[in-house]
Structure formats: C-alpha cells, structure tokens
Coordinates of C-alpha atoms in Angstrom, one line a residue:
Chain N
M3 CA -8.7 -16.8 -11.2
L4 CA -6.2 -16.8 -8.5
D5 CA -3.9 -19.0 -10.4
T6 CA -0.5 -18.2 -8.9
A7 CA 1.6 -20.1 -11.3
Q8 CA 4.3 -17.5 -11.3
P9 CA 6.4 -16.5 -14.2
V10 CA 8.9 -15.0 -11.8
R11 CA 9.5 -18.0 -9.8
R12 CA 10.5 -20.1 -12.7
T13 CA 13.7 -18.2 -12.9
P14 CA 16.1 -19.1 -10.1
G15 CA 18.3 -16.3 -9.0
R16 CA 21.2 -18.5 -10.0
D17 CA 20.6 -17.6 -13.7
T18 CA 21.7 -14.1 -13.1
T19 CA 24.9 -15.0 -11.4
R20 CA 26.4 -16.8 -14.3
P21 CA 30.0 -15.9 -15.0
A22 CA 30.7 -12.6 -16.6
R23 CA 32.2 -14.1 -19.8
R24 CA 28.8 -13.8 -21.5
R25 CA 28.9 -10.1 -21.3
R26 CA 29.2 -8.5 -24.6
R27 CA 28.4 -4.9 -23.9
P28 CA 30.9 -2.4 -22.8
R29 CA 31.9 -2.4 -19.1
S30 CA 30.1 0.9 -18.4
G31 CA 26.8 -0.5 -19.7
P32 CA 25.2 -1.6 -16.4
Y33 CA 26.2 1.6 -14.7
L34 CA 24.7 3.7 -17.4
L35 CA 21.5 1.7 -17.2
I36 CA 21.1 2.2 -13.4
L37 CA 22.3 5.8 -13.5
P38 CA 18.9 7.5 -14.1
A39 CA 17.2 5.4 -11.4
L40 CA 20.1 6.1 -9.0
V41 CA 19.8 9.9 -9.6
V42 CA 16.0 9.9 -9.1
I43 CA 16.3 7.7 -5.9
G44 CA 19.1 9.9 -4.6
V45 CA 17.4 13.2 -5.2
L46 CA 13.9 12.2 -4.1
L47 CA 14.5 9.6 -1.4
I48 CA 18.0 9.7 0.0
W49 CA 18.6 13.4 0.0
P50 CA 15.3 14.1 1.9
V51 CA 16.4 11.5 4.5
V52 CA 19.6 13.4 5.0
Q53 CA 17.6 16.6 5.2
I54 CA 15.3 15.4 8.0
G55 CA 18.3 14.2 9.8
R56 CA 19.9 17.6 9.6
M57 CA 16.6 19.5 10.3
S58 CA 15.9 17.5 13.4
F59 CA 18.9 19.4 15.0
E60 CA 17.6 22.8 13.7
K61 CA 14.9 25.3 14.4
V62 CA 13.2 25.5 11.0
G63 CA 10.0 27.6 10.6
V64 CA 8.2 29.6 7.9
R65 CA 11.1 32.1 7.6
Q66 CA 13.5 29.3 6.5
L67 CA 11.2 28.6 3.6
R68 CA 12.2 32.1 2.2
G69 CA 15.8 31.1 2.4
E70 CA 16.9 32.4 5.9
P71 CA 19.5 30.2 7.4
A72 CA 18.2 27.8 10.1
E73 CA 19.5 28.0 13.7
N74 CA 21.3 25.0 15.0
V75 CA 19.7 24.0 18.3
G76 CA 21.6 20.8 19.0
L77 CA 19.5 18.2 20.7
A78 CA 16.8 20.6 21.8
N79 CA 14.1 19.1 19.5
Y80 CA 14.8 15.6 20.7
R81 CA 14.9 16.8 24.3
Q82 CA 11.6 18.5 23.8
I83 CA 9.7 15.5 22.3
L84 CA 11.3 12.8 24.5
G85 CA 10.5 14.8 27.6
D86 CA 6.9 15.4 26.5
G87 CA 4.2 13.1 27.8
F88 CA 2.2 13.7 24.6
F89 CA 5.0 12.2 22.5
W90 CA 4.8 9.0 24.5
T91 CA 1.1 8.9 24.2
T92 CA 1.4 9.0 20.4
F93 CA 4.2 6.5 20.6
R94 CA 2.0 4.1 22.6
H95 CA -0.8 4.5 20.1
T96 CA 1.6 3.7 17.3
V97 CA 3.1 0.6 18.9
L98 CA -0.2 -0.8 20.3
F99 CA -2.0 -0.3 17.0
A100 CA 0.8 -2.0 15.1
V101 CA 0.9 -5.0 17.4
V102 CA -2.9 -5.6 17.4
A103 CA -3.3 -4.8 13.7
V104 CA -0.4 -7.0 12.6
A105 CA -1.4 -9.9 14.7
A106 CA -5.0 -9.7 13.5
T107 CA -4.0 -9.2 9.8
L108 CA -1.6 -12.2 9.9
L109 CA -4.2 -14.4 11.7
V110 CA -7.1 -13.5 9.4
G111 CA -5.0 -13.6 6.3
T112 CA -3.5 -17.0 7.1
L113 CA -6.9 -18.5 7.9
V114 CA -8.4 -17.2 4.7
G115 CA -5.4 -18.5 2.7
L116 CA -5.8 -21.9 4.2
L117 CA -9.5 -21.8 3.6
I118 CA -9.2 -20.8 -0.1
N119 CA -6.7 -23.6 -0.6
R120 CA -9.2 -26.2 0.5
L121 CA -12.1 -25.0 -1.5
G122 CA -13.1 -26.3 -5.0
T123 CA -12.0 -24.5 -8.1
K124 CA -15.1 -22.4 -8.6
M125 CA -15.6 -21.6 -5.0
S126 CA -12.0 -20.5 -4.5
A127 CA -12.2 -18.2 -7.5
F128 CA -15.4 -16.7 -6.1
V129 CA -13.9 -16.1 -2.6
A130 CA -10.6 -14.8 -4.1
G131 CA -12.6 -12.4 -6.2
G132 CA -14.2 -10.9 -3.1
V133 CA -10.9 -10.8 -1.3
L134 CA -9.3 -8.9 -4.2
V135 CA -12.0 -6.3 -4.0
A136 CA -11.0 -5.5 -0.4
W137 CA -7.3 -5.5 -1.5
A138 CA -7.9 -3.1 -4.4
T139 CA -9.8 -0.5 -2.5
P140 CA -7.8 2.7 -2.2
P141 CA -6.8 3.6 1.5
I142 CA -8.7 6.9 1.3
T143 CA -11.9 5.3 0.1
A144 CA -11.6 2.5 2.7
A145 CA -11.2 5.1 5.4
I146 CA -14.3 7.0 4.2
I147 CA -16.4 3.9 3.8
F148 CA -15.6 2.8 7.3
S149 CA -16.3 6.3 8.6
W150 CA -19.7 5.8 7.0
L151 CA -20.3 2.3 8.3
F152 CA -19.4 3.5 11.8
G153 CA -21.2 6.8 11.4
T154 CA -23.0 8.3 14.3
T155 CA -26.3 8.9 12.5
G156 CA -27.4 6.5 9.8
G157 CA -24.3 4.3 10.3
L158 CA -25.0 0.6 9.7
V159 CA -22.9 -0.6 12.6
N160 CA -24.8 1.5 15.2
W161 CA -28.1 0.4 13.7
F162 CA -27.0 -3.2 13.9
L163 CA -25.7 -3.0 17.4
D164 CA -28.9 -1.2 18.5
A165 CA -31.0 -3.9 16.9
L166 CA -29.2 -6.7 18.7
P167 CA -30.6 -7.7 22.1
D168 CA -29.3 -5.4 24.8
A169 CA -28.3 -8.4 26.9
L170 CA -25.6 -9.2 24.3
V171 CA -24.1 -5.8 23.5
G172 CA -25.6 -3.4 26.0
S173 CA -27.8 -0.5 25.0
G174 CA -27.3 3.1 23.8
W175 CA -25.7 2.3 20.5
A176 CA -28.2 4.3 18.5
N177 CA -26.1 7.5 18.3
Y178 CA -22.8 6.2 19.5
N179 CA -19.9 8.4 18.4
W180 CA -17.0 6.1 17.4
F181 CA -14.6 8.9 16.7
G182 CA -14.8 10.9 20.0
T183 CA -12.2 9.1 22.0
P184 CA -9.0 7.2 21.1
L185 CA -10.1 3.7 21.9
P186 CA -13.1 3.4 19.7
T187 CA -11.3 5.4 17.0
Y188 CA -8.5 2.9 17.0
T189 CA -11.0 0.0 17.0
V190 CA -12.5 1.3 13.8
L191 CA -9.0 2.0 12.4
T192 CA -7.9 -1.5 13.2
I193 CA -10.9 -3.1 11.5
C194 CA -10.4 -0.9 8.5
V195 CA -6.7 -1.6 8.2
V196 CA -7.1 -5.4 8.8
W197 CA -9.8 -5.5 6.1
M198 CA -7.5 -3.8 3.7
S199 CA -4.4 -5.8 4.5
F200 CA -5.5 -9.4 5.1
P201 CA -5.9 -10.1 1.3
F202 CA -2.2 -9.6 0.7
V203 CA -1.4 -12.1 3.5
A204 CA -4.1 -14.5 2.3
V205 CA -2.9 -14.5 -1.3
S206 CA 0.8 -14.8 -0.3
V207 CA 0.0 -17.7 2.0
L208 CA -2.0 -19.3 -0.8
A209 CA 0.8 -18.9 -3.3
G210 CA 3.1 -20.6 -0.7
L211 CA 0.6 -23.4 0.0
R212 CA 0.5 -24.3 -3.7
T213 CA 4.2 -25.1 -3.5
V214 CA 3.9 -27.6 -0.7
P215 CA 3.8 -31.2 -2.1
R216 CA 0.4 -32.8 -1.4
E217 CA 2.1 -36.1 -0.5
L218 CA 3.3 -34.6 2.8
Y219 CA -0.2 -34.0 4.0
E220 CA -1.4 -37.4 2.8
A221 CA 1.4 -39.0 4.7
A222 CA 0.6 -37.0 7.8
R223 CA -3.1 -38.0 7.5
V224 CA -2.1 -41.7 7.2
D225 CA -0.1 -41.2 10.3
G226 CA -3.2 -39.9 12.0
S227 CA -2.2 -36.3 12.6
S228 CA -4.9 -33.7 12.9
A229 CA -5.3 -30.5 10.8
W230 CA -3.8 -28.5 13.6
Q231 CA -0.8 -30.8 13.8
S232 CA -0.2 -30.8 10.1
F233 CA -0.3 -27.0 10.0
W234 CA 2.4 -26.6 12.7
G235 CA 4.3 -29.7 11.5
I236 CA 4.3 -29.2 7.8
T237 CA 2.8 -25.9 6.6
F238 CA 4.3 -23.5 9.0
P239 CA 7.9 -24.7 8.8
L240 CA 7.8 -24.8 5.0
L241 CA 6.2 -21.3 4.7
R242 CA 8.3 -19.8 7.5
P243 CA 10.2 -17.5 5.0
I244 CA 6.8 -16.2 3.7
F245 CA 5.5 -15.6 7.2
G246 CA 8.8 -13.8 8.0
V247 CA 8.4 -11.4 5.0
L248 CA 4.7 -10.9 5.7
L249 CA 5.4 -10.1 9.4
V250 CA 8.0 -7.5 8.6
L251 CA 6.1 -5.9 5.8
S252 CA 3.0 -5.7 7.9
V253 CA 4.9 -4.2 10.8
I254 CA 6.3 -1.5 8.5
W255 CA 3.0 -0.7 6.9
D256 CA 1.1 -0.5 10.1
F257 CA 3.7 1.5 12.0
R258 CA 3.3 4.3 9.5
V259 CA -0.4 4.3 9.0
F260 CA -1.4 7.9 8.1
T261 CA -4.1 8.4 5.5
Q262 CA -6.8 6.3 7.3
L263 CA -6.3 7.9 10.7
F264 CA -6.1 11.3 9.0
V265 CA -9.4 10.9 7.3
M266 CA -11.2 9.2 10.3
S267 CA -9.9 11.4 13.0
G268 CA -8.2 14.4 11.5
L269 CA -5.6 16.9 12.7
A270 CA -8.1 18.6 15.1
N271 CA -8.4 15.4 17.3
R272 CA -4.9 15.4 19.0
D273 CA -5.9 12.8 21.5
A274 CA -6.0 10.1 18.9
F275 CA -2.6 11.0 17.2
N276 CA -0.1 8.4 16.3
L277 CA 3.6 9.2 15.5
S278 CA 3.1 10.1 11.8
L279 CA 0.1 12.3 12.5
Y280 CA 1.9 14.0 15.3
G281 CA 5.0 14.8 13.2
Y282 CA 2.8 16.0 10.3
S283 CA 0.8 18.2 12.6
E284 CA 3.9 19.9 14.0
A285 CA 5.0 20.7 10.5
F286 CA 1.7 21.5 8.7
G287 CA -1.0 21.6 11.3
S288 CA -0.8 25.2 12.3
L289 CA 0.4 28.5 10.9
N290 CA 3.4 28.4 13.3
A291 CA 5.1 25.6 11.4
R292 CA 7.7 23.7 13.3
Y293 CA 9.6 21.7 10.7
G294 CA 12.5 20.9 12.9
L295 CA 10.3 19.4 15.6
G296 CA 8.3 17.5 13.0
S297 CA 11.6 16.2 11.5
A298 CA 12.8 14.9 14.9
I299 CA 9.5 12.9 15.2
A300 CA 9.9 11.7 11.6
V301 CA 13.5 10.6 12.5
V302 CA 12.2 8.5 15.4
L303 CA 9.6 6.9 13.1
T304 CA 12.1 6.3 10.4
L305 CA 14.7 4.7 12.7
I306 CA 12.1 2.2 14.0
V307 CA 11.0 1.4 10.5
L308 CA 14.5 1.0 9.2
L309 CA 15.5 -1.2 12.1
V310 CA 12.6 -3.6 11.1
T311 CA 13.7 -3.2 7.5
A312 CA 17.3 -4.2 8.3
M313 CA 15.9 -7.5 9.6
Y314 CA 13.8 -7.8 6.5
A315 CA 16.7 -7.1 4.1
R316 CA 18.8 -9.8 5.9
M317 CA 16.0 -12.2 5.5
V318 CA 15.6 -11.6 1.8
I319 CA 19.3 -11.7 1.1
R320 CA 19.7 -14.9 3.0
Q321 CA 16.8 -16.4 0.9
E322 CA 18.0 -15.2 -2.5
G323 CA 21.7 -15.9 -2.0
T324 CA 23.5 -13.0 -3.6
S325 CA 21.0 -12.4 -6.3
Chain Z
M15 CA -10.1 -39.3 -0.6
R16 CA -13.0 -36.8 -0.4
A17 CA -13.8 -34.9 2.7
P18 CA -17.1 -35.7 4.5
L19 CA -20.1 -33.8 3.4
W20 CA -20.6 -31.7 6.6
R21 CA -17.0 -30.5 6.3
R22 CA -17.4 -29.5 2.7
V23 CA -20.6 -27.6 3.6
A24 CA -18.8 -25.9 6.5
L25 CA -15.9 -24.9 4.3
N26 CA -18.1 -23.5 1.6
A27 CA -20.2 -21.6 4.1
A28 CA -17.0 -20.1 5.6
G29 CA -16.0 -19.2 2.0
V30 CA -19.2 -17.3 1.5
G31 CA -18.7 -15.5 4.8
V32 CA -15.2 -14.4 3.8
F33 CA -16.6 -13.2 0.4
L34 CA -19.4 -11.2 2.1
V35 CA -17.1 -9.6 4.7
S36 CA -14.5 -8.7 2.0
A37 CA -16.9 -7.3 -0.6
F38 CA -19.5 -5.7 1.7
P39 CA -17.9 -2.3 2.4
V40 CA -17.5 -1.7 -1.3
F41 CA -21.0 -2.9 -2.0
W42 CA -22.3 -0.6 0.7
M43 CA -20.4 2.3 -0.9
I44 CA -22.0 1.7 -4.3
S45 CA -25.4 1.1 -2.9
T46 CA -25.4 4.3 -0.8
A47 CA -24.3 6.3 -3.8
F48 CA -27.5 5.3 -5.6
K49 CA -29.9 5.9 -2.7
P50 CA -31.9 9.1 -2.2
N51 CA -31.2 10.9 1.0
G52 CA -34.4 9.6 2.7
E53 CA -33.2 6.1 2.3
I54 CA -29.6 6.8 3.3
F55 CA -30.7 8.0 6.7
S56 CA -33.6 5.6 7.0
S57 CA -34.0 4.0 10.5
T58 CA -34.2 0.6 8.8
P59 CA -31.5 0.5 6.1
H60 CA -32.1 -1.7 3.1
P61 CA -29.2 -3.4 1.3
L62 CA -30.3 -2.1 -2.1
P63 CA -31.8 1.3 -3.1
E64 CA -35.6 1.1 -3.4
H65 CA -35.7 4.1 -5.7
P66 CA -32.2 4.4 -7.3
T67 CA -31.1 7.9 -8.2
L68 CA -28.2 9.4 -10.1
R69 CA -28.6 12.7 -8.3
H70 CA -25.5 12.2 -6.2
F71 CA -23.4 11.3 -9.2
G72 CA -24.8 14.4 -10.9
S73 CA -23.8 16.7 -8.1
V74 CA -20.3 15.3 -8.0
V75 CA -19.8 15.5 -11.8
D76 CA -21.1 19.0 -12.3
G77 CA -19.1 20.4 -9.4
S78 CA -22.0 21.8 -7.5
V79 CA -20.5 20.4 -4.2
A80 CA -16.8 21.1 -4.7
G81 CA -17.0 24.2 -6.9
V82 CA -14.8 22.5 -9.4
S83 CA -16.1 19.8 -11.8
F84 CA -15.2 16.2 -11.2
W85 CA -13.6 16.1 -14.7
S86 CA -11.0 18.6 -13.6
Y87 CA -9.9 16.3 -10.7
F88 CA -10.1 13.4 -12.9
A89 CA -7.9 15.0 -15.6
N90 CA -5.3 15.9 -13.0
S91 CA -5.3 12.4 -11.5
A92 CA -5.0 10.8 -14.9
A93 CA -2.3 13.1 -16.1
V94 CA -0.2 12.6 -12.9
A95 CA -0.7 8.8 -12.9
I96 CA 0.1 8.4 -16.6
A97 CA 3.2 10.6 -16.4
T98 CA 4.3 8.6 -13.3
V99 CA 3.8 5.3 -15.2
V100 CA 5.7 6.3 -18.3
I101 CA 8.7 7.9 -16.6
S102 CA 9.1 5.3 -13.8
G103 CA 8.4 2.4 -16.2
L104 CA 11.2 3.5 -18.5
L105 CA 13.7 4.2 -15.8
A106 CA 12.8 1.0 -14.0
L107 CA 13.2 -1.1 -17.1
L108 CA 16.7 0.2 -17.8
A109 CA 17.8 -0.5 -14.2
A110 CA 16.1 -3.9 -14.1
T111 CA 17.9 -4.9 -17.3
A112 CA 21.2 -3.9 -15.6
V113 CA 20.6 -6.0 -12.5
A114 CA 19.1 -8.9 -14.3
R115 CA 21.6 -9.2 -17.1
F116 CA 24.9 -8.0 -15.7
R117 CA 27.2 -8.8 -12.9
F118 CA 28.8 -5.6 -11.7
R119 CA 30.3 -4.1 -8.6
F120 CA 27.8 -2.6 -6.3
R121 CA 25.0 -4.7 -7.8
T122 CA 24.1 -6.2 -4.5
T123 CA 24.4 -2.8 -2.9
F124 CA 22.0 -1.4 -5.4
L125 CA 19.5 -4.2 -4.7
V126 CA 19.7 -3.7 -1.0
L127 CA 19.3 0.1 -1.5
L128 CA 16.2 -0.6 -3.5
L129 CA 14.7 -2.6 -0.7
V130 CA 15.7 -0.2 2.0
V131 CA 14.4 3.0 0.3
Q132 CA 11.0 1.4 -0.3
M133 CA 10.7 1.1 3.5
V134 CA 11.5 4.7 4.3
P135 CA 8.2 6.1 5.5
C136 CA 6.8 8.7 3.1
E137 CA 5.2 10.4 6.1
A138 CA 8.8 11.3 7.1
L139 CA 9.9 12.6 3.7
V140 CA 7.0 14.9 3.3
I141 CA 8.6 17.7 5.3
P142 CA 11.9 18.0 3.4
L143 CA 10.2 17.5 0.0
F144 CA 7.7 20.2 0.8
I145 CA 10.5 22.6 1.7
D146 CA 12.5 21.8 -1.4
L147 CA 9.5 22.2 -3.7
K148 CA 8.6 25.4 -2.0
R149 CA 12.0 26.8 -2.6
M150 CA 11.9 25.8 -6.2
E151 CA 8.5 27.3 -6.5
M152 CA 7.1 23.9 -7.7
L153 CA 4.8 23.4 -4.7
N154 CA 1.4 24.0 -6.4
S155 CA 2.3 22.1 -9.5
L156 CA 1.6 18.7 -10.9
V157 CA 5.1 18.4 -12.2
G158 CA 6.5 18.5 -8.6
L159 CA 4.0 15.9 -7.6
I160 CA 4.8 13.6 -10.6
A161 CA 8.5 13.8 -9.7
V162 CA 7.8 12.7 -6.1
Y163 CA 5.6 9.8 -7.4
V164 CA 8.2 8.6 -9.8
G165 CA 10.7 8.5 -6.9
F166 CA 8.3 6.4 -4.9
A167 CA 7.2 4.1 -7.7
L168 CA 10.7 3.4 -9.1
P169 CA 12.3 1.1 -6.4
F170 CA 9.4 -1.3 -6.5
G171 CA 9.3 -1.1 -10.3
V172 CA 13.0 -2.2 -10.6
W173 CA 12.5 -4.9 -8.0
M174 CA 9.5 -6.3 -9.8
L175 CA 10.8 -5.9 -13.4
R176 CA 14.1 -7.6 -12.7
G177 CA 12.3 -10.9 -12.3
F178 CA 10.6 -10.5 -15.7
V179 CA 13.8 -9.5 -17.4
A180 CA 15.6 -12.5 -15.9
A181 CA 12.8 -14.7 -17.2
V182 CA 13.6 -13.9 -20.8
P183 CA 16.1 -16.5 -22.1
K184 CA 19.5 -15.0 -22.7
E185 CA 19.9 -17.2 -25.7
L186 CA 17.4 -15.1 -27.7
E187 CA 19.5 -12.0 -27.2
E188 CA 22.6 -13.9 -28.0
A189 CA 21.1 -15.2 -31.2
A190 CA 20.1 -11.6 -32.2
A191 CA 23.7 -10.5 -31.4
L192 CA 25.1 -13.2 -33.6
D193 CA 22.9 -12.0 -36.4
G194 CA 24.5 -8.6 -36.0
A195 CA 21.9 -6.7 -34.0
G196 CA 23.3 -3.9 -31.8
P197 CA 22.4 -3.4 -28.1
L198 CA 19.6 -0.9 -28.8
R199 CA 18.1 -3.1 -31.4
I200 CA 18.2 -6.1 -29.1
F201 CA 16.6 -4.1 -26.4
F202 CA 13.7 -2.8 -28.5
R203 CA 13.2 -5.8 -30.7
V204 CA 13.9 -8.8 -28.5
L205 CA 13.8 -7.8 -24.8
L206 CA 11.0 -5.2 -24.8
P207 CA 8.3 -7.3 -26.5
L208 CA 9.1 -10.3 -24.2
V209 CA 9.1 -8.1 -21.0
A210 CA 5.9 -6.4 -22.0
P211 CA 3.6 -8.4 -19.8
G212 CA 5.8 -7.6 -16.8
L213 CA 5.9 -4.0 -17.8
V214 CA 2.1 -3.9 -17.9
A215 CA 1.8 -5.3 -14.4
T216 CA 4.4 -2.9 -13.1
S217 CA 2.7 0.0 -14.8
V218 CA -0.6 -0.8 -13.3
F219 CA 1.0 -0.9 -9.9
S220 CA 2.6 2.5 -10.3
F221 CA -0.6 3.8 -11.8
I222 CA -2.6 2.7 -8.7
T223 CA 0.0 4.1 -6.4
A224 CA -0.2 7.5 -8.0
W225 CA -3.9 7.4 -8.4
N226 CA -4.5 6.6 -4.8
E227 CA -1.9 8.8 -3.2
F228 CA -3.2 11.3 -0.7
L229 CA -0.6 12.6 1.7
F230 CA 1.7 14.4 -0.8
A231 CA -1.1 15.6 -3.0
Y232 CA -2.9 17.0 0.0
T233 CA 0.2 18.8 1.3
F234 CA 1.6 20.1 -2.0
L235 CA -1.5 21.1 -4.0
K236 CA -3.4 24.0 -2.6
D237 CA -5.7 25.1 -5.5
Q238 CA -8.8 23.0 -6.1
D239 CA -8.3 23.2 -9.8
K240 CA -4.9 21.5 -9.5
A241 CA -6.1 18.9 -7.0
T242 CA -6.4 15.2 -7.7
L243 CA -9.3 12.9 -7.0
P244 CA -8.3 11.8 -3.4
I245 CA -8.2 15.5 -2.5
M246 CA -11.7 16.0 -3.9
L247 CA -12.9 13.2 -1.7
Q248 CA -11.2 14.6 1.4
F249 CA -12.7 18.0 0.5
F250 CA -16.2 16.6 0.2
F251 CA -15.8 14.6 3.4
G252 CA -14.2 17.5 5.4
R253 CA -16.7 20.1 4.3
S254 CA -19.9 18.1 4.6
G255 CA -19.1 15.1 6.8
N256 CA -22.7 13.9 6.8
D257 CA -23.7 14.3 3.1
W258 CA -23.0 10.6 2.5
G259 CA -24.7 10.4 -0.9
P260 CA -22.3 12.6 -2.9
I261 CA -19.3 11.4 -0.8
M262 CA -20.1 7.7 -1.7
A263 CA -20.8 8.7 -5.3
A264 CA -17.3 10.3 -5.5
S265 CA -15.7 7.4 -3.7
T266 CA -17.3 5.0 -6.3
L267 CA -15.9 7.1 -9.1
L268 CA -12.4 7.0 -7.6
T269 CA -12.5 3.3 -6.7
L270 CA -14.0 1.5 -9.6
P271 CA -11.1 2.1 -12.1
V272 CA -8.7 0.9 -9.5
I273 CA -10.6 -2.3 -8.8
A274 CA -11.0 -2.9 -12.6
F275 CA -7.2 -2.4 -13.1
F276 CA -6.4 -4.6 -10.2
L277 CA -8.5 -7.5 -11.3
L278 CA -6.7 -7.2 -14.7
V279 CA -3.2 -7.8 -13.3
Q280 CA -3.6 -9.5 -9.9
R281 CA -1.8 -12.6 -10.9
R282 CA 1.4 -10.8 -11.8
M283 CA 1.2 -8.5 -8.8
V284 CA 1.1 -11.5 -6.5
S285 CA 4.0 -13.2 -8.2
G286 CA 6.1 -10.0 -8.1
L287 CA 5.4 -9.2 -4.5
V288 CA 6.2 -12.6 -3.2
A289 CA 9.0 -13.3 -5.6
G290 CA 11.9 -14.4 -3.5
A291 CA 9.8 -15.3 -0.6
V292 CA 8.7 -18.6 -2.2
K293 CA 11.3 -21.1 -3.2
G294 CA 11.1 -22.2 -6.8

C-alpha cells in the first residue's frame, strides 16, 4: 500500500538541463506558459505581502475600507507591539509550541517510519493505512475531535484519567477543564498537531529508508554494531537531507498554527493567543478593527517564517543543483 | 537472517499500537456520531454504539441545527473546490511544462519564487486580501474565495507537476513534431495523456486544500447560505459546544470524502512532496 516507488524520482534533474538546442518552439514560449501563473501569484500572494508591509506603518481601520486614505504613523505600530508585554507572551507561546511540537513530531514520525520499515508486507500496509487516516484528517475536524476527547464532561481522556489509580495521575480529573488556562490548552494543541503531522514525517523517512542499500546494514551487523549505532552511523547521515527538509517544513507549519488553536481556544481566550491568533484578533476580533497593528504582527510572523524558508530554499537548491 | 521471535512479536505489537493511536480519534468521531445522547455522555463510555442511531446525521442534513441545510454547505464546498482544481490545475500544467521542458532566463528565479511564496503564512495575508475583496465588493462571494484558493494551490501544483512533466520522455514529443504535429496538438495529444496521473494527484491535493480551508472562508463569507462545510462545523461547535452528536456527525460528513480521496492518491502525494529530498 505504501509502495513509494516514485515516478518522480526516476527523472534526475539533469534531464531538464540539457542544452537548449532541442528547443523547437518560439523563444517567447516558456514565458507565455508561466505568465498566467505569475500573474495569479503576483496578485494573490506577492501584492498582499507588499500591502501588509505598507499597512504595518499605517493606521488602518474601518474607515479605510470605504476608501479614506490611511494615515502614516511611522514605526508606531511596531513600537506599540514590541513594547507590549502581551506581544511577548504570544511570541513565547508561538516559539515554545513550535519547539516542542516540532521535536515531538520528528521523533514520533522517525520512530514510526523506522518501525514500518521493519515490519512484514501485510503488517506495514496495515499500520501505514492507520497512519494515513491521521494524515488525511482535516485540521478543523482534528481540532474538534480533540476538543471532544479532552472535553470537560463526557470527554474520554478525563474519564480515563479518572479511572486510573490516583497514586499514578492524581485525582480530580472527572470534570477537569483542559481549555481554561494556556498550559493545558497547549498540551492538547501539541498532541493534536503531533498526531496530524507525524504521518508526513513517517512516510518521508520511510521513502528515504527504502533508498538505503540493505548491504550497509548487513555489513554493520556483521561488524557487531547495534541498532542504535547503525541508525546514527548509516541511516541518519544518508537521510540527512530528508531530515533537513522535514525539520524546516515542520518549523514553518507549527509556527503559524491557527485553525486548531482558533477552534480549541477561540478569540475570547486571549491568555492562550499565539502570534497568528493575536494578529488576526487585532484585525477581525472586535468592531474597532486595527488592520495596521494586525499587519505589524503579521510582518513579524512572516519575517520569522521567511528566514526559516531561506534556509530551506538554500538546502533544496543545493540538493537539486540548478534544476 | 530472520529476527528472533520475541523481537518480531514486539515489532508487530508496536505496529498495532501505532495503528490504534493513529486511527482512534477518527474512529471515536464516527462512533460518537452514531450514539444516542444518553450513550455519548454515559459515565462508562463504550467503544461502539449500543443502540446506533441516525438521528444526529438527520439533524445535520435537514438543517435543524444550523438553520441551513447540509446540502447547501456541501454544494458551496464542492463548487469552490472543483473550481479551484480546474483553474489551478490548468495554470499549473502550463507553468510546469515551461519549467520542465525549457531552459530560459529567470527559470531558477521562478522556481525559488514558487518555493518561497508557499511558505508565506496565509494567516498574514488574510488582512490585505480581506481589504482588497471588500473594496471590490467580492467579500461575501464564492468567486473571491476561489481566486484566493487558486493562488494558494498554484505554487505547489507547479512544483509537483514539473516532476511529472519531466518524466515524460522528450523523444515522444520529438517524434510527434517530426510527424508534423504543432505545439498545441503535441500538448493535448502527447503530453496531457501521459501527465494525467500526475494531474490527478495534484488535483486531489488542491481539492483537499480548498475543501479543508477554514481561515479565509470564515473571514470572507458572512452569510450562512454562502458558507462552506468547515464554517458549518465551526458554527455548530461555537453555538452548541456540548452537543457532540450532531457535531461529530457533521465532522464525519466533512472528513470521509477527504480520507477516501487521500487513500486514492497517497503514493503520488508522497513522491511529489519528497521529490528532491531523496536522491534518485
């Protein structure tokens, strides 16, 4: 089921870099072909980025929606958020969550990938099927299912913790509210996000493992090295590019988590905000919309993510040559 | 050399554990959806419904909870997702052909641009896009939403399709050209049929993206009769946070098509996503 023999991989990037003498269409051909995509990307992705950059220096409210010109306020928006303790609370939530969730996702995903790789044909298909179910679940459904699993009344987790001996987990779980304070909220969020994200890591690691020649492990075993040693001596170095890509993608995804936190905790629960929820709430959370301030927060978020992306792009380009 | 018995047993047991943890939340969603209220809030929960009922599905479908029928949300979601798939698929195929078949100036720039724009957080873009659509009076319209989804699906679509286009042997096109076929004819008669599997995989991916999307739909669409399925779910959840029967029934109806689609194309999704990360 999880046969990862890949049609894509069979075509080395070199193919596309053959000399241009084979070209037989007019010179404008490729430009015309990418033009529609460029226009769409420009209008819907690049222009809005320019706009948040500009709006982060302006005071933009409901009036500007009707076409009134916005007032330039210089760095006031940035000064306001960077000088506000609440911004730093949301910043801390964002970073801590990303660190914990990324580490847990990579760890769980890698272990599951290694496990599936060692199982027999039928068993690995069975396990991969279950893993795919978690992968395919829409973020909004996942958030709602975990809200239900961790529900105060009738929630399965509270029932389970309450049924366990008190010596193990303490007492008072029967009506425990997981969404009252930030720490339990983020605990549930982390479990939910790791559950949704580990399949991608597992499947990518598995695809990588299938490219490692078996002889390497056999040679290592003959030399008497343990499973732990062969992982760090063979698997990890060979899959290092995959781990790099997975790390960066996970950081980017987990840094901007929105839907799950929005569903679990909501706009009313300011204590549990992260950066994206904070920015969204400044712009859309009240009748007194502060789009400029929201934009400044969005710019901070974007800059962090783009910084990580720059590392990612360098990595991919290095791997693919120029293709 | 076979592993010792105890190790095989341990590995298989771990496999079963992984399966259970992965599939359980979805199983619990479906199971809850079929349980009568008494069983949902029972002090000793059972894994399966003792007296399965379709009541929750009924109240979701006839609209007695949301005020608007499920089919209205479903039709909106399907229309938005299908339009996104068709438009972004076509544009992505054109661009993918360009980067896979031609060497041209700015080609690398274009590829890097595709990578970078995929990473821009959509949470950041929601403010300017909201303001633009508001000014164009397209805020409460599915057309505006489709445009935004096309923008978000396109970069990944090009990135994924270029691998599939590059996999088609050039010699086939050259043979067709020698036989006197023009560029359009080559495109439709030679390239398109051969790229079709890749196009299907990419389409399913953009379908799922549009089908699942919550943030923009929630921000842009204000009328319930324009709303898509994730909005319906949020509406249920926000209004009656404890009425888990209908909420789980609605979640099931939203989720099962996605899981079905996903299982259909998972091989190609994986190959597309890690293409480039794995050395050939």
